[in-house]
XYZ file of C-alpha atoms in Angstrom:
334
model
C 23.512 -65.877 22.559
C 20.112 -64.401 22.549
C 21.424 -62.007 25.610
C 23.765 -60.518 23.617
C 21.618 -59.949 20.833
C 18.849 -58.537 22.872
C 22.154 -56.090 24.135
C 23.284 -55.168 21.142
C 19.903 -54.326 19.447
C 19.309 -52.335 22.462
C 22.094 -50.246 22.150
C 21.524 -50.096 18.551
C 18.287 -48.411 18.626
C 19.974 -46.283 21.560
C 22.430 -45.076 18.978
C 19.162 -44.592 16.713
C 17.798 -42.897 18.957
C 19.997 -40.437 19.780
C 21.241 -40.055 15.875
C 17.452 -38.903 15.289
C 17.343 -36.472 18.233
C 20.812 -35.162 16.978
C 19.307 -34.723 13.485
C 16.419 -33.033 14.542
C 18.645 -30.633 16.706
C 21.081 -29.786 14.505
C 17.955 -29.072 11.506
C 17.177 -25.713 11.167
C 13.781 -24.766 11.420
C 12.068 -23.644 8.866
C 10.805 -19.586 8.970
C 7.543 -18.371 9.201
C 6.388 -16.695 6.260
C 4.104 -13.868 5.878
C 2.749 -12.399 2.827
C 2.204 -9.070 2.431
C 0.437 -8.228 -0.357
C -0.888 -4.644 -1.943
C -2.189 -2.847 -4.605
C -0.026 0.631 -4.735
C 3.094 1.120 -5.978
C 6.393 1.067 -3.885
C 6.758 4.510 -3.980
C 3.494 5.341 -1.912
C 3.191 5.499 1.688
C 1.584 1.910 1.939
C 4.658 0.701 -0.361
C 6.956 1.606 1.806
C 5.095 0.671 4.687
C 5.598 -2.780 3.459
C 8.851 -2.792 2.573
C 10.488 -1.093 6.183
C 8.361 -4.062 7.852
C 10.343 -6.486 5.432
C 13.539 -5.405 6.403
C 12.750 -4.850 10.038
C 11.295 -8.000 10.823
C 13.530 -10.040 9.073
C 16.266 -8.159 10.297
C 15.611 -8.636 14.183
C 14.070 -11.985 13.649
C 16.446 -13.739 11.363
C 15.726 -17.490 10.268
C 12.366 -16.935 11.991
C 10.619 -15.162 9.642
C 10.676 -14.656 5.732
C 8.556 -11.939 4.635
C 7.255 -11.552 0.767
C 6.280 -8.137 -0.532
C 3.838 -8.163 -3.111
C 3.141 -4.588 -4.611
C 0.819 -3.292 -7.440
C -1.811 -5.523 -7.395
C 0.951 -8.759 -8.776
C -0.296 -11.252 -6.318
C -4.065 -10.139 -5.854
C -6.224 -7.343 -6.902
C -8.641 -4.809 -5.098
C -11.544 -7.424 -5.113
C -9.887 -10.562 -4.203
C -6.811 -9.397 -1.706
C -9.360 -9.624 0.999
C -10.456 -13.648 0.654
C -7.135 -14.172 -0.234
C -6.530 -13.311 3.802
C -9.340 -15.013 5.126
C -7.932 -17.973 2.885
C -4.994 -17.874 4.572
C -3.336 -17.323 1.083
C -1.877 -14.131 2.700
C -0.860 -13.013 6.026
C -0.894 -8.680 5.816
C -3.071 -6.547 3.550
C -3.842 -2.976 3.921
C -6.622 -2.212 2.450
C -8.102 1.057 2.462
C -10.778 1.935 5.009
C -13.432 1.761 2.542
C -13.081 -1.650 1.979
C -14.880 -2.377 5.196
C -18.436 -1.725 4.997
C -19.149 -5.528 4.346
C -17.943 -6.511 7.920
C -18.409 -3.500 9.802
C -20.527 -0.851 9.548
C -18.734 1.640 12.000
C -15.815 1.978 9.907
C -17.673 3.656 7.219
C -16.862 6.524 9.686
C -13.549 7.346 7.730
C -15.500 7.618 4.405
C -17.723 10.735 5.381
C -17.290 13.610 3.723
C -15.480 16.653 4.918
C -15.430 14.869 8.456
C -11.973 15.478 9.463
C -10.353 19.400 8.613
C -6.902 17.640 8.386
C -4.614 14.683 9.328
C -3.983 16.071 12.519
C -7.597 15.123 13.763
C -7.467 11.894 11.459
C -4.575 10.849 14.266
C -6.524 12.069 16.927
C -9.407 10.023 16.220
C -7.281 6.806 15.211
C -5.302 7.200 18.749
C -8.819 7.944 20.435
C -10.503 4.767 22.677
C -13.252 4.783 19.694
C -10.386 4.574 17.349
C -8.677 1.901 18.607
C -11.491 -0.060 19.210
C -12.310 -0.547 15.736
C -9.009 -2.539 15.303
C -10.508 -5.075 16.959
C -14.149 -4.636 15.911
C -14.103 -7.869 13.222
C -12.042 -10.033 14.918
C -15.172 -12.479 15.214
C -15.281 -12.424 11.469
C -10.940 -13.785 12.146
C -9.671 -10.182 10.545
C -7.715 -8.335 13.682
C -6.319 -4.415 12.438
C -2.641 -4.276 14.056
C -2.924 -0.209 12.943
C -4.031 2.065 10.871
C -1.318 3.864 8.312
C -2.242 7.322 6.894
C -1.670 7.703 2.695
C -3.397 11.399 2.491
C -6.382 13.556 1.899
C -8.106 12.914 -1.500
C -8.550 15.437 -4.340
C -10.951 15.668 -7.030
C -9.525 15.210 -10.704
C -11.179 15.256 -13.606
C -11.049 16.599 -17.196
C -13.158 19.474 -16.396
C -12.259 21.919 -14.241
C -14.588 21.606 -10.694
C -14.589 24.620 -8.951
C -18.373 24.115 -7.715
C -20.509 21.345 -7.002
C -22.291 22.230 -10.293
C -19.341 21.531 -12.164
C -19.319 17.970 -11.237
C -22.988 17.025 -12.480
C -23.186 14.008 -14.765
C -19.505 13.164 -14.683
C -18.669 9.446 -13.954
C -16.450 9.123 -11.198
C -14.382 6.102 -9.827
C -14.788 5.047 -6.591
C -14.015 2.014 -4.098
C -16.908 -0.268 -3.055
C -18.610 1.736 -0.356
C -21.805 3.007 -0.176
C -20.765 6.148 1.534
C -18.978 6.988 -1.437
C -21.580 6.269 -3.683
C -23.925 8.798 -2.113
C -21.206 11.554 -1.642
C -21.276 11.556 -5.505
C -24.773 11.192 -6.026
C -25.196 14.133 -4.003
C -23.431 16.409 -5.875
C -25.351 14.732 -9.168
C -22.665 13.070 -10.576
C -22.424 9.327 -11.485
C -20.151 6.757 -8.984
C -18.703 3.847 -11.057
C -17.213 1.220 -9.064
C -13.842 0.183 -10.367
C -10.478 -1.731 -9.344
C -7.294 0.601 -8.551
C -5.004 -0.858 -10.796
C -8.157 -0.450 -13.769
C -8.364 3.619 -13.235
C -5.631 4.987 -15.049
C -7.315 2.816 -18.269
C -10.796 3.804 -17.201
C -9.625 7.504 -17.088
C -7.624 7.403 -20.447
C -10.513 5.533 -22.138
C -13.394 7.896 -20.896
C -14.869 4.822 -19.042
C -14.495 7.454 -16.101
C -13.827 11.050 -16.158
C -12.415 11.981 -13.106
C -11.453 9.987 -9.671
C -10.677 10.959 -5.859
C -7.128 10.337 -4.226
C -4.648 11.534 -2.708
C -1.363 12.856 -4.611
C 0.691 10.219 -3.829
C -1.594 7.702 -5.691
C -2.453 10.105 -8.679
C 1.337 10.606 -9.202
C 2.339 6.956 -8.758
C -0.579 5.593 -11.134
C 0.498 8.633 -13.655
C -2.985 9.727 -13.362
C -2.034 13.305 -14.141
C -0.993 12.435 -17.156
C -4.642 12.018 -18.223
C -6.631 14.414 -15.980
C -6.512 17.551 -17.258
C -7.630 19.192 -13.528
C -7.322 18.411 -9.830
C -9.497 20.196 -7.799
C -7.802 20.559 -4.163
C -10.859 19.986 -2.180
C -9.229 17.562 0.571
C -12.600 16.232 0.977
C -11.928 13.115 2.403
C -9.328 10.551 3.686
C -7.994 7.846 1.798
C -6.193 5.575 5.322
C -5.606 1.909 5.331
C -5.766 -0.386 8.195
C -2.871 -3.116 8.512
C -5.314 -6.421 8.669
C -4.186 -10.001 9.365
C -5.441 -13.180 9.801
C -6.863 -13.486 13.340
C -6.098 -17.263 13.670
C -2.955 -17.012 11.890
C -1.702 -14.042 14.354
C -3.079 -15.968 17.505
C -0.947 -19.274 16.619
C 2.379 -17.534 16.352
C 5.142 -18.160 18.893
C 4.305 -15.261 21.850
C 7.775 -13.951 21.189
C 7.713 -13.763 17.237
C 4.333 -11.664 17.604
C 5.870 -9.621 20.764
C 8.894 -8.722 18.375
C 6.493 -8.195 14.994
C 4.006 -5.831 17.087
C 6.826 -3.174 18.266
C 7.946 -3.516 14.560
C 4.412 -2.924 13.298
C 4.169 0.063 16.045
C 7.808 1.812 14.676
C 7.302 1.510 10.747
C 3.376 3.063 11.552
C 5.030 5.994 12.926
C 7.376 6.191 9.772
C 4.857 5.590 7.630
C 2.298 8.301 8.953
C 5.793 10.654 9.281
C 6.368 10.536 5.761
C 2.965 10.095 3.960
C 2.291 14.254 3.997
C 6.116 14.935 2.648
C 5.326 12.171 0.099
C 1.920 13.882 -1.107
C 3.514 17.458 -0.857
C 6.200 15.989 -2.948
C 4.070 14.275 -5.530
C 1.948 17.479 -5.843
C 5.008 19.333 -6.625
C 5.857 16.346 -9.610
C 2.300 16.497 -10.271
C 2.881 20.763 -11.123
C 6.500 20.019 -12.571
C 4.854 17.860 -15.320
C 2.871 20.521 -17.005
C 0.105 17.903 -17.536
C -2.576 18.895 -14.885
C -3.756 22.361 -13.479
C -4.244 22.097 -9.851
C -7.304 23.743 -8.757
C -7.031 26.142 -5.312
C -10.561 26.623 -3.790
C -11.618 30.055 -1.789
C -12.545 29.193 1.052
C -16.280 30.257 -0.367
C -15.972 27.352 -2.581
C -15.371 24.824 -0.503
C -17.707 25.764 1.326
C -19.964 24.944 -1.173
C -18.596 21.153 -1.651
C -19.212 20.554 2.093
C -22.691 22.009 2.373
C -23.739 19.919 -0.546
C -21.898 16.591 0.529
C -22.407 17.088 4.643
C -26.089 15.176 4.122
C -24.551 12.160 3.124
C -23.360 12.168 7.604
C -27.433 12.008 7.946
C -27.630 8.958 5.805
C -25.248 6.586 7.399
C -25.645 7.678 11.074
C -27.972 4.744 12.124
C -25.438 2.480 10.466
C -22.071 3.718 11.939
C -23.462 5.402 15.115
C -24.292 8.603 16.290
C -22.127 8.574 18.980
C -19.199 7.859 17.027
C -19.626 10.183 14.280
C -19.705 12.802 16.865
C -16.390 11.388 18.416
C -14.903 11.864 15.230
C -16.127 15.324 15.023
C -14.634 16.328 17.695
C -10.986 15.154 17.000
C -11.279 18.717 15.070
C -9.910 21.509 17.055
């Protein structure tokens, strides 16, 4: 009697057993997902940066991965998008190269101004050995850059027209946390005033600010035109974001879900940086369409004038970022 019993409790749990295994077969996994979160509208190069990785990756790697696209500042802000990585609250930000100072000097590179002549040698230095090593230059603070994805060269506006350096003196502009950007403003005499992105059309309309620096994708998609009376078309600077993730988070996915993810990451880069100078052309011609805004042409006499007085701020920060750098930089002109 106790024979069979022993038998049949065997081949019960057997049956268990193998019911469980079944179970756990035949239960779909559940997908990865990954965050993405931004403070631009969908309209600008990093917007639809975000959305072509969407589609791609969820495209080629099905159940695997569910990505969320979080535009315009709705699931974090300027000031807390980058904790919210380190957090582990999101997986992809792309904040904009001045957003970097705090964990590595060396990037502060980008934020020079009247470094690079035009995006041509902006992708010459990104693709460049020092380029690419600055990717990986914070991964031992667990943030590794997977690329860097252009949005444009930045234009003065303001409601006074800036033709000279003089013209700027004792106007409060906005700018991005960065040090470097302080001191390109101070050197011209005018006052920097640190301020979120998705806080400068108010700032502008409420004379908090009077003028800003960005490219014409961002002044067109934040309706800035519609209260700065002038842009000044100075192309002083670069306004670039780096793709960011988690380091830890990027390490512990399956090899082939990161494989897959990185030749995405590599294809919608190339779209991205393809489209961001139609996109600014594009918004420039919205921006004259409007009627709102007179867009300021410098001689090349004037802008002359802009670099001359800015091009000290390069002797201020080359201890910090490197001589040897700035000079690799320099010579992505041609």
């Amino acid at each position: 009697m106790f024979k069979l019993t022993a038998q049949a409790l065997a081949c019960a749990l057997s049956l268990s057993i193998a019911g469980m295994a079944h179970a756990a077969e035949s239960k779909p996994t559940a997908p990865i997902v990954i965050k993405f979160s931004h403070v631009v509208a969908d309209h600008t190069p990093k917007g639809q940066g975000a959305a072509l990785f969407k589609k791609l990756a969820e495209e080629r790697l099905g159940d695997k991965i569910k990505v969320e696209v979080y535009p315009n500042s709705s699931l974090f802000g300027d000031g807390k998008e980058m904790e919210a990585l380190l957090l582990g609250d999101v997986q992809l930000i792309a904040p904009s190269l001045a957003k970097f100072e705090q964990y590595t000097k060396q990037i502060q590179v980008f934020d020079l101004p009247f470094l690079f002549q035009d995006m041509a040698a902006v992708d010459r230095f990104q693709l460049s050995p020092e380029g690419q090593a600055l990717l990986k230059s914070m991964e031992s603070k667990n943030i590794t850059g997977l690329a860097y994805w252009h949005n444009g060269l930045k234009q003065l506006s303001a409601n006074k027209a800036l033709y000279e350096p003089k013209d700027a003196r004792g106007l409060k502009f906005r700018v991005q946390a960065s040090a470097v950007l302080d001191e390109q403003f101070k050197a011209i005499r005018a006052n920097p005033r640190k301020m979120s992105f998705a806080e400068v059309y108010q700032g502008l309309q409420t004379g908090v600010v009077n003028g800003a620096e960005n490219p014409y994708s961002n002044i067109y998609s934040q309706k800035m035109h519609e209260v700065q009376k002038y842009i000044t078309e100075s192309n002083h600077g670069v306004l670039d974001y780096m793709l960011i993730t988690n380091t830890t988070f990027w390490n512990g996915l399956p090899a082939d879900v990161r494989s897959e993810l990185d030749a995405i990451i590599v294809e919608v880069t190339a779209e991205v940086n393809k489209q961001a100078d139609t996109l600014n052309e594009g918004d420039k011609q919205r921006i004259l369409d409007a009627k709102t805004t007179e867009i300021i042409t410098l001689t090349p006499e004037q802008r002359a004038k802009w670099r001359d007085a800015m091009k000290p701020v390069w002797g201020k920060f080359e201890a910090e970022i490197g001589a040897d750098l700035i000079k690799a930089a320099d010579a992505a002109n041609q």
